[in-house]
Coordinates of C-alpha atoms in Angstrom, one line a residue:
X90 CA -42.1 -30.7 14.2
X91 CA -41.5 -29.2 18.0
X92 CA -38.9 -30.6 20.1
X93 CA -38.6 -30.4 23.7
X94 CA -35.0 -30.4 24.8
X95 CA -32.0 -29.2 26.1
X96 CA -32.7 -25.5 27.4
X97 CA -35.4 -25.3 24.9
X98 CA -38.9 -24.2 25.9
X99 CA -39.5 -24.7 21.7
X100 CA -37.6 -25.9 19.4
X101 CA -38.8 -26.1 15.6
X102 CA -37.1 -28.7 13.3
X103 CA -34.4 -27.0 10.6
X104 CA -36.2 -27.9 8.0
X105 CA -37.1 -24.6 5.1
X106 CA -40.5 -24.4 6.2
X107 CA -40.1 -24.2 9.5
X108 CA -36.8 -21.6 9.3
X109 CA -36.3 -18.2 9.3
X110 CA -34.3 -15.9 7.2
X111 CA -30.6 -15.8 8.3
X112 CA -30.6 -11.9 7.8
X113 CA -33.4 -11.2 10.3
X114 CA -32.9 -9.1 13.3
X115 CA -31.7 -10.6 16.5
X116 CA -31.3 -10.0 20.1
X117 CA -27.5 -10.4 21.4
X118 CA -25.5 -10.7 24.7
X119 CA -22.7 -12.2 25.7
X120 CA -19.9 -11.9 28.2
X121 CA -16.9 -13.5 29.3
X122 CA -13.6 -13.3 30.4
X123 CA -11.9 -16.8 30.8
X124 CA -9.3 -19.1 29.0
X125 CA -10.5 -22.8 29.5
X126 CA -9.8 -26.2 27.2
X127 CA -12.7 -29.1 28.0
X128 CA -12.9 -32.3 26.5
X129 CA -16.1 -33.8 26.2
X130 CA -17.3 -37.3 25.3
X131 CA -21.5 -37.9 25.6
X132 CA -22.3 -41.1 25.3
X133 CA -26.2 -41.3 25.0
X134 CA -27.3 -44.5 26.5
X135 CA -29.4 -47.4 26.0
X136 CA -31.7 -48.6 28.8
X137 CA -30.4 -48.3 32.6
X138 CA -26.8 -47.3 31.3
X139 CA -24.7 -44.9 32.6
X140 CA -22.6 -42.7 30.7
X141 CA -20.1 -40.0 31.9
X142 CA -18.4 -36.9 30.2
X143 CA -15.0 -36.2 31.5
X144 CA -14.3 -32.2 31.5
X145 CA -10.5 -32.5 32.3
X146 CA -9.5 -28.9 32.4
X147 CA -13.6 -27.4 32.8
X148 CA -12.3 -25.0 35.5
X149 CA -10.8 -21.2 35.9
X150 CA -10.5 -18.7 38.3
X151 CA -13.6 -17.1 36.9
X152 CA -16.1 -20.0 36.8
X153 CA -18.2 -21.0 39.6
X154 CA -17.6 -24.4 41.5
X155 CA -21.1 -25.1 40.6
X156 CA -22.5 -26.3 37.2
X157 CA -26.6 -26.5 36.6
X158 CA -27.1 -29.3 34.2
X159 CA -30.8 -29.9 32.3
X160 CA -31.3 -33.3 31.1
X161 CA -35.0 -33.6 29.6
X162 CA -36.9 -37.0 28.5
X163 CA -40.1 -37.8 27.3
X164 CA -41.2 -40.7 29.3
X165 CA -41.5 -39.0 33.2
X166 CA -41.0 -42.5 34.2
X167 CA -37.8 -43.1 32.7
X168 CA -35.8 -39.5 34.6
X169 CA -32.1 -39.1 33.3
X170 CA -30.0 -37.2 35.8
X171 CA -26.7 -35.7 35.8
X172 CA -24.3 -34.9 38.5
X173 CA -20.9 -32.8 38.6
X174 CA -18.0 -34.3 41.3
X175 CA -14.1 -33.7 41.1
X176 CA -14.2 -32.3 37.1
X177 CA -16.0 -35.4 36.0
X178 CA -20.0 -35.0 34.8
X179 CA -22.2 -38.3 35.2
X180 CA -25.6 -38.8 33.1
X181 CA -27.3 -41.3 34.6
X182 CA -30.6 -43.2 32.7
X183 CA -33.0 -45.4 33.1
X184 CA -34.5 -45.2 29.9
X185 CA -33.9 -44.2 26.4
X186 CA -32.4 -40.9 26.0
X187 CA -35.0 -39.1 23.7
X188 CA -33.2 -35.7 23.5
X189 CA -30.2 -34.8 25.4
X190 CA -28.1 -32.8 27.8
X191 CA -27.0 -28.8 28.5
X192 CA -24.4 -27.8 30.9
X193 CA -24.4 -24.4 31.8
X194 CA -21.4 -22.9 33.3
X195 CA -21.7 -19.9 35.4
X196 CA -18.8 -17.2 35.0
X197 CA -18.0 -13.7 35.4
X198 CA -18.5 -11.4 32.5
X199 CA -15.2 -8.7 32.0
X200 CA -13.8 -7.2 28.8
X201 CA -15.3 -6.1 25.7
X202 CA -13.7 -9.0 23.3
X203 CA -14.3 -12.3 23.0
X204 CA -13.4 -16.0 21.0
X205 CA -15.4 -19.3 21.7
X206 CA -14.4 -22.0 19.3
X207 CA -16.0 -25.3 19.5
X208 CA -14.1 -28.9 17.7
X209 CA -17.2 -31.0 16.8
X210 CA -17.2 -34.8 16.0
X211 CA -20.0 -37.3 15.9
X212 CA -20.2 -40.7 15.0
X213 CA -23.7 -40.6 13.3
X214 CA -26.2 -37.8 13.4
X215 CA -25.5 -35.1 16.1
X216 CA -26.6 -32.0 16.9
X217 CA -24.1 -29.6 18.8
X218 CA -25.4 -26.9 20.5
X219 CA -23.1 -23.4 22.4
X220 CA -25.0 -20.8 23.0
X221 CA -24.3 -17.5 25.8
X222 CA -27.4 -16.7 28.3
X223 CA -28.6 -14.4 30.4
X224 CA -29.9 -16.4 32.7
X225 CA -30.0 -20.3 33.3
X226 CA -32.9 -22.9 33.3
X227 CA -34.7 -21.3 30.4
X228 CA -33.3 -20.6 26.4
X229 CA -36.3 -18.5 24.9
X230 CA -36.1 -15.1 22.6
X231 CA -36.5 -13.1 26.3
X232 CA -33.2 -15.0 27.9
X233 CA -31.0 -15.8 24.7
X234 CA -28.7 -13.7 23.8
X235 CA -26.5 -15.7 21.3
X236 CA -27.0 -19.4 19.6
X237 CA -25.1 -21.7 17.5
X238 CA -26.0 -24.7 16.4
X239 CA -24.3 -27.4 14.6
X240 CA -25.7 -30.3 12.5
X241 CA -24.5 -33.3 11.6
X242 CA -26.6 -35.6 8.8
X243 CA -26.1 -37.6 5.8
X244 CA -28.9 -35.7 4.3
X245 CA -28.3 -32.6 2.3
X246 CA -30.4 -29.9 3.6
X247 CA -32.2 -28.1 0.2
X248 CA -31.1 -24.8 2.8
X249 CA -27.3 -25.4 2.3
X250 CA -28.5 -24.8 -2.2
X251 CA -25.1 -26.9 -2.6
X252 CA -22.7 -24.5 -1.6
X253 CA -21.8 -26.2 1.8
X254 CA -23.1 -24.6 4.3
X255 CA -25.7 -22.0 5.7
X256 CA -26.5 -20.5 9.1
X257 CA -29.8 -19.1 9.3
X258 CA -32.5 -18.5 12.4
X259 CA -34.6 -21.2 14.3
X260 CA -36.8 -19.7 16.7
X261 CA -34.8 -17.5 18.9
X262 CA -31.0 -19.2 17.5
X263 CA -29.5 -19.4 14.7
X264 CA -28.3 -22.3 13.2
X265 CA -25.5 -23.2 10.8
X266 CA -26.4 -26.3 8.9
X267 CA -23.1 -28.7 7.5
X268 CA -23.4 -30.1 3.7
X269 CA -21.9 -33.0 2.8
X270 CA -20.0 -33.3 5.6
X271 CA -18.3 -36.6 6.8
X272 CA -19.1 -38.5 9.8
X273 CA -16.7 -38.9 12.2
X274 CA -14.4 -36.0 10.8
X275 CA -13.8 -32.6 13.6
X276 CA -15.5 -29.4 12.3
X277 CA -15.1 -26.1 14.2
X278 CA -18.2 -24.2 15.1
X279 CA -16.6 -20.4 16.4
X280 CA -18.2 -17.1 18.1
X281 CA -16.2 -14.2 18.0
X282 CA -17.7 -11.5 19.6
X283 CA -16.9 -7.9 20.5
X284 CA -19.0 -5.0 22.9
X285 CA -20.0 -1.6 22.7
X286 CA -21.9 -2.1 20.2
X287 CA -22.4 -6.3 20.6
X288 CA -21.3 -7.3 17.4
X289 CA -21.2 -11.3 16.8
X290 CA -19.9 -13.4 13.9
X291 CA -20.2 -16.9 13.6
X292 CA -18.0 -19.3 11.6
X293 CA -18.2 -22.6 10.4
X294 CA -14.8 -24.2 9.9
X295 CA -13.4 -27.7 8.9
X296 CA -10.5 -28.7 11.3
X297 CA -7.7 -26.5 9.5
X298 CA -9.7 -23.4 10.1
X299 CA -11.1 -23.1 6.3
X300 CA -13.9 -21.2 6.4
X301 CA -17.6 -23.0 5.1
X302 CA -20.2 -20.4 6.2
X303 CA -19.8 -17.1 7.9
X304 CA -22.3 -14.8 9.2
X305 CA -23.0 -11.3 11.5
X306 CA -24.9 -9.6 13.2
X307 CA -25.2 -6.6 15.5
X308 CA -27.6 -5.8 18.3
X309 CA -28.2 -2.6 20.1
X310 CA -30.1 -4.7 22.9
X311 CA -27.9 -6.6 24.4
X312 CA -23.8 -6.1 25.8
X313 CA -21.3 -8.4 27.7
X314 CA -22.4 -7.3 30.9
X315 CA -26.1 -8.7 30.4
X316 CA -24.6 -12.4 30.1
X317 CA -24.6 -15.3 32.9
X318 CA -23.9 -18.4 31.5
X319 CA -22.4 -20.0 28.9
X320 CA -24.2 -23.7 27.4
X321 CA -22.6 -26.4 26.4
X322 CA -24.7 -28.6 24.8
X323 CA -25.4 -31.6 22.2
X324 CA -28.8 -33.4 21.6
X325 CA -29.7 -36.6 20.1
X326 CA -32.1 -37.3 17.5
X327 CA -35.6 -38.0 18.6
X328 CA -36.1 -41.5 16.4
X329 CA -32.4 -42.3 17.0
X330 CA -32.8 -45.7 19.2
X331 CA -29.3 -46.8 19.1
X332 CA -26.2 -44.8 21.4
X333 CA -24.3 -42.7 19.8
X334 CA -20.8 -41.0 20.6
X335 CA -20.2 -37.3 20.2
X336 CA -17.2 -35.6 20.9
X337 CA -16.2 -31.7 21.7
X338 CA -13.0 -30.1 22.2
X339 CA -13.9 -26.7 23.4
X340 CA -11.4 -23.7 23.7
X341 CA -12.5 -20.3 25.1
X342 CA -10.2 -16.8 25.2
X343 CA -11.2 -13.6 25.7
X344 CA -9.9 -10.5 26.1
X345 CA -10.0 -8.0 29.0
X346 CA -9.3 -5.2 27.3
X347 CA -8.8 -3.8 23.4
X348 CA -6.2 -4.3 21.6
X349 CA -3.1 -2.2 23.2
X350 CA -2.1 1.0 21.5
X351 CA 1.2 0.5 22.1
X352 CA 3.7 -2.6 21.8
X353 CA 5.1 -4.6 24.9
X354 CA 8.5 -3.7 26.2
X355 CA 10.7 -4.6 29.4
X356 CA 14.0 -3.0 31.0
X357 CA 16.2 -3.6 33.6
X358 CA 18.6 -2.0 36.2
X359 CA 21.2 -3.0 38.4
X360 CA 20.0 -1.8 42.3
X361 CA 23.9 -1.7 44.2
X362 CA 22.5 -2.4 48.7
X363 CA 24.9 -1.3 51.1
X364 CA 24.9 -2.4 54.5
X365 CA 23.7 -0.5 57.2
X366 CA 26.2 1.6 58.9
X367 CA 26.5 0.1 63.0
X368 CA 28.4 1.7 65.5
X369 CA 29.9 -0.2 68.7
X370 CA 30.4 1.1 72.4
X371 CA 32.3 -1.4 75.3
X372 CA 32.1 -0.4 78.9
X373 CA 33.4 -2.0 81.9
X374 CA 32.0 -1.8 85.5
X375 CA 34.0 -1.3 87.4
X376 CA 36.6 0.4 85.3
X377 CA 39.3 0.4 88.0
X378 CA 40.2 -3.2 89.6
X379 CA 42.7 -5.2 91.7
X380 CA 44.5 -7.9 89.6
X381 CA 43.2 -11.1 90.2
X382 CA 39.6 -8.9 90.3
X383 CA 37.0 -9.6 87.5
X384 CA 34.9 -6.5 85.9
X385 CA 31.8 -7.1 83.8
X386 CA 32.3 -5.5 79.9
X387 CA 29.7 -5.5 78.3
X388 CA 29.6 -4.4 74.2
X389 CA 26.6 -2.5 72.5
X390 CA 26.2 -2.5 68.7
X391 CA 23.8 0.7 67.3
X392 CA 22.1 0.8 64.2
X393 CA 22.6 4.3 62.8
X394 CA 21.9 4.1 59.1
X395 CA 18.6 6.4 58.0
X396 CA 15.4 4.6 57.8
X397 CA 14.0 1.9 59.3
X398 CA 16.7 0.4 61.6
X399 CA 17.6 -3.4 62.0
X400 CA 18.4 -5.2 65.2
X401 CA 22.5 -6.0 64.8
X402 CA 22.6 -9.7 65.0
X403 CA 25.6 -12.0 65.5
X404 CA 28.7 -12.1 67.7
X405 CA 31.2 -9.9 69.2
X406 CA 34.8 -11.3 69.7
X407 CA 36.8 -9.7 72.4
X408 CA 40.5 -9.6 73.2
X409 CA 42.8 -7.6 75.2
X410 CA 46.3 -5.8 75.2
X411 CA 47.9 -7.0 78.5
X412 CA 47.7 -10.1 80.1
X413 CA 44.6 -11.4 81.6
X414 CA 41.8 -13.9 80.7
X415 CA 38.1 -13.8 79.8
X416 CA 34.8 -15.6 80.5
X417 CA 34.5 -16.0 77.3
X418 CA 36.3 -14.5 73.7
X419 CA 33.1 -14.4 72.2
X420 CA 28.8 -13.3 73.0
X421 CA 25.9 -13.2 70.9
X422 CA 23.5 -10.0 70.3
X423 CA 20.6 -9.7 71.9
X424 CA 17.9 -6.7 71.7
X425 CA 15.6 -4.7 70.2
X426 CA 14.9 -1.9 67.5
X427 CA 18.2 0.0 66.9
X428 CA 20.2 -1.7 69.5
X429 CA 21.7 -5.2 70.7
X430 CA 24.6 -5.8 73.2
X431 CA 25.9 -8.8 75.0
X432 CA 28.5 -9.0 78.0
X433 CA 31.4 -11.1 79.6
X434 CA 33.7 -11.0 82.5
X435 CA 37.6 -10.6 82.3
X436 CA 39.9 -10.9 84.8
X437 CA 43.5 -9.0 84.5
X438 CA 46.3 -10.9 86.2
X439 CA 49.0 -8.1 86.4
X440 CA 49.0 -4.6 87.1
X441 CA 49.2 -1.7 84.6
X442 CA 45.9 -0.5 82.1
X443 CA 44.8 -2.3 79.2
X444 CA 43.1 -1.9 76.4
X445 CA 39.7 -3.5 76.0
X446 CA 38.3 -4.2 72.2
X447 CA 35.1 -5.5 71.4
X448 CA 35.1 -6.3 67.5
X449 CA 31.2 -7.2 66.1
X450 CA 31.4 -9.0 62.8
X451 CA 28.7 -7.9 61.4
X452 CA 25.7 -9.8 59.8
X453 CA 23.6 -9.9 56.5
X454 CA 22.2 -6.1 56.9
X455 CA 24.4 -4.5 59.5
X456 CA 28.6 -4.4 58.9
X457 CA 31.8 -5.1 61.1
X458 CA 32.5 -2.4 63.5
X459 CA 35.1 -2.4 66.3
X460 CA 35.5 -0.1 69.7
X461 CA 38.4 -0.4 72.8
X462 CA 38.2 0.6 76.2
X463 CA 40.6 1.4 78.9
X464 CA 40.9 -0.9 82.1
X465 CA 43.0 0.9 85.2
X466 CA 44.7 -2.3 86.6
X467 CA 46.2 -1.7 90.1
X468 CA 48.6 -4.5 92.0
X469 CA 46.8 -4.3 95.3
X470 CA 48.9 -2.0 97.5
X471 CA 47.9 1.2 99.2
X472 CA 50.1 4.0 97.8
X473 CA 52.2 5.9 100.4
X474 CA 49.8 8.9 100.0
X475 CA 46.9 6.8 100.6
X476 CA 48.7 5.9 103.6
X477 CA 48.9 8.8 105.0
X478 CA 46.3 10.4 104.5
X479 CA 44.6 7.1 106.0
X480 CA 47.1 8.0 109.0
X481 CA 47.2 11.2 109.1
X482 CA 50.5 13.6 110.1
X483 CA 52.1 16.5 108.6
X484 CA 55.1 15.8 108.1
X485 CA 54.3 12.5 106.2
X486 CA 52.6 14.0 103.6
X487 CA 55.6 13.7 100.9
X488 CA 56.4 10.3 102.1
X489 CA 55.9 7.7 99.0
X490 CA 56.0 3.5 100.3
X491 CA 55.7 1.1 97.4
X492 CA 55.1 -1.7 99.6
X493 CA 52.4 -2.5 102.2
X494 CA 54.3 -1.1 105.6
X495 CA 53.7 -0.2 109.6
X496 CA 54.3 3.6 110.2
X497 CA 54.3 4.3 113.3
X498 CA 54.5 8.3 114.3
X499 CA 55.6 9.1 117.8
X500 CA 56.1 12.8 119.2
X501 CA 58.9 13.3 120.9
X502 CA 59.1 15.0 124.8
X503 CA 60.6 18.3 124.9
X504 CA 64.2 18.2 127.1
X505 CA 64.1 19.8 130.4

């Protein structure tokens, strides 16, 4: 009996006269690197129903955004259709699903080592299908490159000879047929496969991870790299005229690399950051005044550590040793690369020099640093050699006068 389904171009019934020995030769490909969990419910529908599968976590950084779904029917009249939106897969039908529905996933094939276990449950007869392509659309002996297949029935197969289970070859998969298994109870269906060479072992569990049949197989013609798509599929039985439920819960890990020669480890250190060493200049202009006269200071911090320098940020208080005010006891950093400054006025109220001390605090990179300056404070009187020389006269050259005074200079007329 031929069945057209799924990504089928043939399919022959599992029957013993239509199979193949389990220990013939296949050709085998897979690849994958991905760790995904998907929850699937089909629902195969009656006439004009809608049914959707919800994939919940059917996503990873290495799968495509885009699924290709094949949905195939015998009546042309009655199309089923399936569309993918926001994680969620729709089959929609207007007619009687005769066969059933594939989801190929596209992903990027990396490491040589890889696990694809599959929990199985239907609700009457099912057939689950996961099989690894090399390309999508078509699932023939040229393009398959590794099949499973999972049945469920209430009829003992005269394949499974009582001992549980088999998995043999069907055309260009392999199937593992269940035996006496209980509807409505999870199964595991499970690929491991490794590269270089493509080695593949299939497994049929119960729910515990008990093995029931085993089987593998190597192949020279295939390796990871040759893969493109991973199916997803589950098919309904062609006289079944009543919906049916089947669910999968479907877990994928790989591994990028082989096992690790060596075991994991970790350290630590303490790393001890010192600030960066600044250095502060202060200059006023002019450095000689009047009191009562304002000069301009202004304070420059510098960057001198080794590396990459930091603009000093933050504030610079200022004070001073004699009496006088300022514009303002404190200015804030300004400037580029290895340098920042910031001014203010101050205006000395009594004679005499003082001492002028810009302190910067410092900020997150840079530290405090503190520099003085001299100020020449003068009480606004001409000296008496300033005088003089303003003047002029010989003889008043040694003449000192601490106070602002009219000198007047006569000659004298010789006697007669």
């Amino acid at each position: 009996m031929t069945w057209n389904h799924g990504l089928h171009t043939s399919y022959t019934q599992r029957y013993p006269a239509h199979a193949e020995s389990a220990v013939k030769n296949f050709n085998l490909g897979i690849a994958v690197c991905l760790i995904m969990f998907v929850e699937i419910g089909i629902y195969l529908p009656a006439y004009g129903m809608t049914t959707s599968i919800f994939a919940d976590d059917f996503s990873g950084t290495q799968l495509s955004a885009a699924w290709t779904t094949s949905t195939f029917q015998v009546d042309p009249t009655n199309p089923a259709t399936a569309t993918v939106s926001n994680g969620l897969l729709t089959l929609n039908s207007t007619g009687p699903m005769t066969n059933g529905l594939d989801i190929n996933v596209p992903f990027v094939p990396a490491g040589n080592n890889l696990t694809v276990t599959a929990r199985v449950r239907a609700d009457i007869f099912g057939r689950f299908h996961l099989a690894l392509l090399t390309q999508a659309g078509t699932f023939d002996q040229s393009s398959v490159a590794t099949a499973f297949e999972f049945d469920l029935t209430g009829t003992l197969p005269t394949d499974c000879d009582n001992k549980g289970a088999a998995i043999e070859r069907i055309g260009s998969s392999y199937s593992v047929f269940s035996c006496n298994t209980t509807i409505g109870t999870w199964y595991q269906l499970q690929i491991i496969a490794t590269d270089n060479p493509y080695t593949v072992t299939w497994n049929y569990l119960n729910d515990t991870g008990g093995i029931i049949a085993t089987f593998h197989s190597t192949s020279p013609s295939y390796s990871f790299s040759s893969i493109k798509y991973l199916t997803l599929g589950v098919w309904a039985n062609p006289v079944e005229s009543v919906s049916s439920t089947y669910n999968v819960d479907w877990t994928i890990a790989s591994s990028p690399s082989p096992a690790p020669i060596h075991a994991g480890s970790s350290g630590s250190s303490t790393l001890v950051v010192n600030p960066r060493s600044t250095s502060t200049t202060v200059s006023c202009s002019p450095t000689s005044v009047q009191a009562g006269q304002a000069t301009a200071c202004t304070a420059t911090v510098n960057d001198v550590a080794s590396g990459t320098p930091s603009t000093p940020t933050g504030t610079v208080s200022w004070k001073s040793s004699g009496s006088g005010s300022f514009s303002a006891t404190t200015c804030t950093l300004s400037g580029t690369g290895a340098s920042a400054s910031c001014s203010i006025s101050y205006t000395p109220t009594a004679s005499g020099s003082r001492v002028i001390t810009a302190n910067y605090g410092g900020d997150t990179v840079q530290p405090a640093s503190t520099q003085p300056t001299t100020l020449i404070v003068t009480n606004g009187f001409l000296s008496g050699p300033m005088m003089l020389a303003l003047i002029g006269g010989v003889g008043a050259a040694g003449i000192g006068i601490g106070a602002a005074v009219t000198l007047l200079v006569k000659r004298r007329k010789p006697k007669a």
